[in-house]
Coordinates of C-alpha atoms in Angstrom, one line a residue:
X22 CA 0.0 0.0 0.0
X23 CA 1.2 3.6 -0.7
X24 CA 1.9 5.5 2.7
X25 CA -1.2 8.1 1.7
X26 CA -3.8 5.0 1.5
X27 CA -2.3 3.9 4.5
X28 CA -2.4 7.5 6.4
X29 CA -6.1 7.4 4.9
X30 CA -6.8 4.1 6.5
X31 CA -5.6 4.5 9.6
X32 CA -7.1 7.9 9.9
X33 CA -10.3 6.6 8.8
X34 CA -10.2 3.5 11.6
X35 CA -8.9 6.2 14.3
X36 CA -12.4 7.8 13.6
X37 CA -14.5 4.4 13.0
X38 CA -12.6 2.5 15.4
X39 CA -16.0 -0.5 15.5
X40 CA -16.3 -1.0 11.3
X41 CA -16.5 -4.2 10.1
X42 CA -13.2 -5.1 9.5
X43 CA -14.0 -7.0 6.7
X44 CA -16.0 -4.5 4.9
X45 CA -13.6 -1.7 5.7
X46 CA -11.3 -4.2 3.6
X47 CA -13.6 -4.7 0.9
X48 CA -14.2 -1.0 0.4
X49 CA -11.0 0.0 0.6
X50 CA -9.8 -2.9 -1.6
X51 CA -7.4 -3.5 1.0
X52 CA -6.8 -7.4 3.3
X53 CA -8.4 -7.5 7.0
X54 CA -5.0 -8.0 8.0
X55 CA -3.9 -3.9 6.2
X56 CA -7.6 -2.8 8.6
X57 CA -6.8 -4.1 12.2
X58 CA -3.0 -2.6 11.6
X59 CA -4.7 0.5 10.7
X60 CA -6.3 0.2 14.6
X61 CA -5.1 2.8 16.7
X62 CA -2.6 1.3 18.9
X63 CA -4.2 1.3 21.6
X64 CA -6.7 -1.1 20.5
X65 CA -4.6 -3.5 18.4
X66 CA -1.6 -5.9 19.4
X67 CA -0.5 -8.7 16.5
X68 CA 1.9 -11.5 17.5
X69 CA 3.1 -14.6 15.6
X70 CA 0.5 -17.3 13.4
X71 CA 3.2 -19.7 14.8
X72 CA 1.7 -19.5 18.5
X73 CA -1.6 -20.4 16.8
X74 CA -1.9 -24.0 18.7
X75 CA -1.2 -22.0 22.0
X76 CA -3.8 -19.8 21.3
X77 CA -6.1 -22.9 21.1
X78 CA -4.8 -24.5 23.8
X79 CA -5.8 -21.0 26.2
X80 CA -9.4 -20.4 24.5
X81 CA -10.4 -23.5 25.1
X82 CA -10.4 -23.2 29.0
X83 CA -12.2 -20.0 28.4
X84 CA -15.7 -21.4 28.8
X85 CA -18.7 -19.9 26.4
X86 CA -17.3 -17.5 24.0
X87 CA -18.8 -16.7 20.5
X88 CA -16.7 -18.2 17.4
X89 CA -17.5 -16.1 14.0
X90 CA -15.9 -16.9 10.4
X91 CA -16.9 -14.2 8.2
X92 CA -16.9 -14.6 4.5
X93 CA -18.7 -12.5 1.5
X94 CA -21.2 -15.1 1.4
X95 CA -22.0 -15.8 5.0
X96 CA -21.2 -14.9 9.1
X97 CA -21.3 -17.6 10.8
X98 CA -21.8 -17.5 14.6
X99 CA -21.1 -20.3 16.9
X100 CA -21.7 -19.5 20.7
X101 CA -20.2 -22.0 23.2
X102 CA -16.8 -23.6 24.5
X103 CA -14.4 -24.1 21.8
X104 CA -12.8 -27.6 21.9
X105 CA -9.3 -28.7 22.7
X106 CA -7.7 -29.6 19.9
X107 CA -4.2 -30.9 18.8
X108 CA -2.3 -31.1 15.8
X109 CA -2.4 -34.3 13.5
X110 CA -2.4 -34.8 9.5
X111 CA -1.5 -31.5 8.6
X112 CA -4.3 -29.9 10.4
X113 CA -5.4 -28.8 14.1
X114 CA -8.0 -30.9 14.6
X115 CA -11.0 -29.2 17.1
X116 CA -11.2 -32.6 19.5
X117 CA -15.1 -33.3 20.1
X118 CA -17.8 -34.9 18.1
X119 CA -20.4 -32.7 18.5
X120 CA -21.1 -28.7 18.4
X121 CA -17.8 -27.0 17.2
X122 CA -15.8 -29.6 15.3
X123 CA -13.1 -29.7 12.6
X124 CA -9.7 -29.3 10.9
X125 CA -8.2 -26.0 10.7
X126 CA -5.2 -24.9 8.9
X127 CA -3.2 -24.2 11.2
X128 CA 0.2 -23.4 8.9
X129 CA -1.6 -21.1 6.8
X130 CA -1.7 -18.5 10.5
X131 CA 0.9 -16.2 9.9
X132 CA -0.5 -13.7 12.4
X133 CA -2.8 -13.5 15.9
X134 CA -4.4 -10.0 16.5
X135 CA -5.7 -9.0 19.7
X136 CA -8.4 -6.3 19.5
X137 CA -9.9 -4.4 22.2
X138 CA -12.5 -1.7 20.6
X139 CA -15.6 0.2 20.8
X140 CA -18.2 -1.9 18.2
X141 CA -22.3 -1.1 18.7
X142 CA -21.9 1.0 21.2
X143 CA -20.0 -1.4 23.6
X144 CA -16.6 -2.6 24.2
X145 CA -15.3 -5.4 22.3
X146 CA -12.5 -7.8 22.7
X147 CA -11.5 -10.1 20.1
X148 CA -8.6 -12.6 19.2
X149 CA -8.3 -12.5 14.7
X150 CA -6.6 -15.7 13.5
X151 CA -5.1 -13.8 10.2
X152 CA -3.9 -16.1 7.4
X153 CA -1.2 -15.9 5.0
X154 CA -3.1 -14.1 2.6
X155 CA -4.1 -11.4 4.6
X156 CA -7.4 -12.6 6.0
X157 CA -9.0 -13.2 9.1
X158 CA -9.6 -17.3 9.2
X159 CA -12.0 -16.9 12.3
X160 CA -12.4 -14.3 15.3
X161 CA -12.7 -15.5 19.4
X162 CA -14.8 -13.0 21.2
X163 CA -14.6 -12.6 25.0
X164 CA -18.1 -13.3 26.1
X165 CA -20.7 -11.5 27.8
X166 CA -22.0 -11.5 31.4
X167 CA -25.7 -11.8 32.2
X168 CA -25.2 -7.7 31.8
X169 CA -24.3 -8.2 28.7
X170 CA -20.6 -7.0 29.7
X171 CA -16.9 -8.5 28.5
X172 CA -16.3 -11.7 31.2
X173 CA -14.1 -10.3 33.5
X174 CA -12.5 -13.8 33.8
X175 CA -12.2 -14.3 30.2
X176 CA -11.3 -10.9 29.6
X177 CA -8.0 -11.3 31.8
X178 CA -7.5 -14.1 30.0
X179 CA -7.7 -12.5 26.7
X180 CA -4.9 -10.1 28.0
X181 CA -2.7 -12.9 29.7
X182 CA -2.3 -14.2 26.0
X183 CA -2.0 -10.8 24.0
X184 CA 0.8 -10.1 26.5
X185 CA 2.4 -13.9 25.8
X186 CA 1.8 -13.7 22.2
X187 CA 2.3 -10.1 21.3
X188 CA 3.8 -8.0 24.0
X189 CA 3.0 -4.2 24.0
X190 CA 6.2 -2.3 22.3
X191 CA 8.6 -0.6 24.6
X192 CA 7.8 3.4 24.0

């Protein structure tokens, strides 16, 4: 990207910090991965794809969190505990027969993002498994309380592991 599309794009997040990150991409004919880099650094922190089994390994002691693979066809929501999982045939295979299940590409993560942000008129926390390409493979969201606020418990969690996997620059 030129540095003016990128100065447009991170100006443009800094003032719609809760856009769909994937239409912000689309519109801007840019990759997710280009939009949540153009968060203001407060509300971004992107580690390695290669701590992606980790990652696993912490959300699924989380409890119920919401699970959401965005495409341009579909958004698919999937609203309890994710599975433990472990690597075998190529794959990170989710470990349980029923409700979330499958074989995810775990080689193709080249990078974790951990976003805190404003989105519909409440905070947010996310974990964006970003692939090789530049998209987002799936999103983790903290999950709500009966309030509907961020888990406190999950959301420590959530910054335990954005600490491990991408700790906050020195200034």
């Amino acid at each position: 990207m030129l540095s003016t599309d990128v100065a447009g794009l991170k100006a443009y997040m800094a003032e719609h910090p809760g856009a769909v990150i994937e239409d912000v991409a689309r519109e801007r004919k840019v990759t997710p991965r280009a939009v949540l880099e153009a968060l203001p650094e407060t509300m971004v922190r992107i580690g390695g794809g290669s701590e992606f089994a980790a990652a696993m390994a912490d959300v699924a002691q989380w409890g119920e969190v919401t699970l959401i693979v965005h495409t341009d066809d579909a958004i698919f929501e999937f609203t309890g505990s994710v599975p433990a999982g472990e690597i075998g045939r190529g794959y990170f295979n989710l470990m349980q027969p029923k409700g979330l299940h499958g074989h995810l590409r775990h080689e193709r993560c080249a990078a974790i993002a951990f976003v805190e942000r404003p989105f519909m008129g409440k905070s947010s926390a996310f974990i964006a498994f970003v692939n090789v390409d530049g998209g987002i493979m799936f999103k983790v969201f903290v999950g709500r309380d009966e309030t509907r606020a961020l888990r406190s418990d999950q959301l420590q969690r959530f910054h335990a592991l954005s600490e491990r996997i991408a700790p906050a620059r020195a200034a």
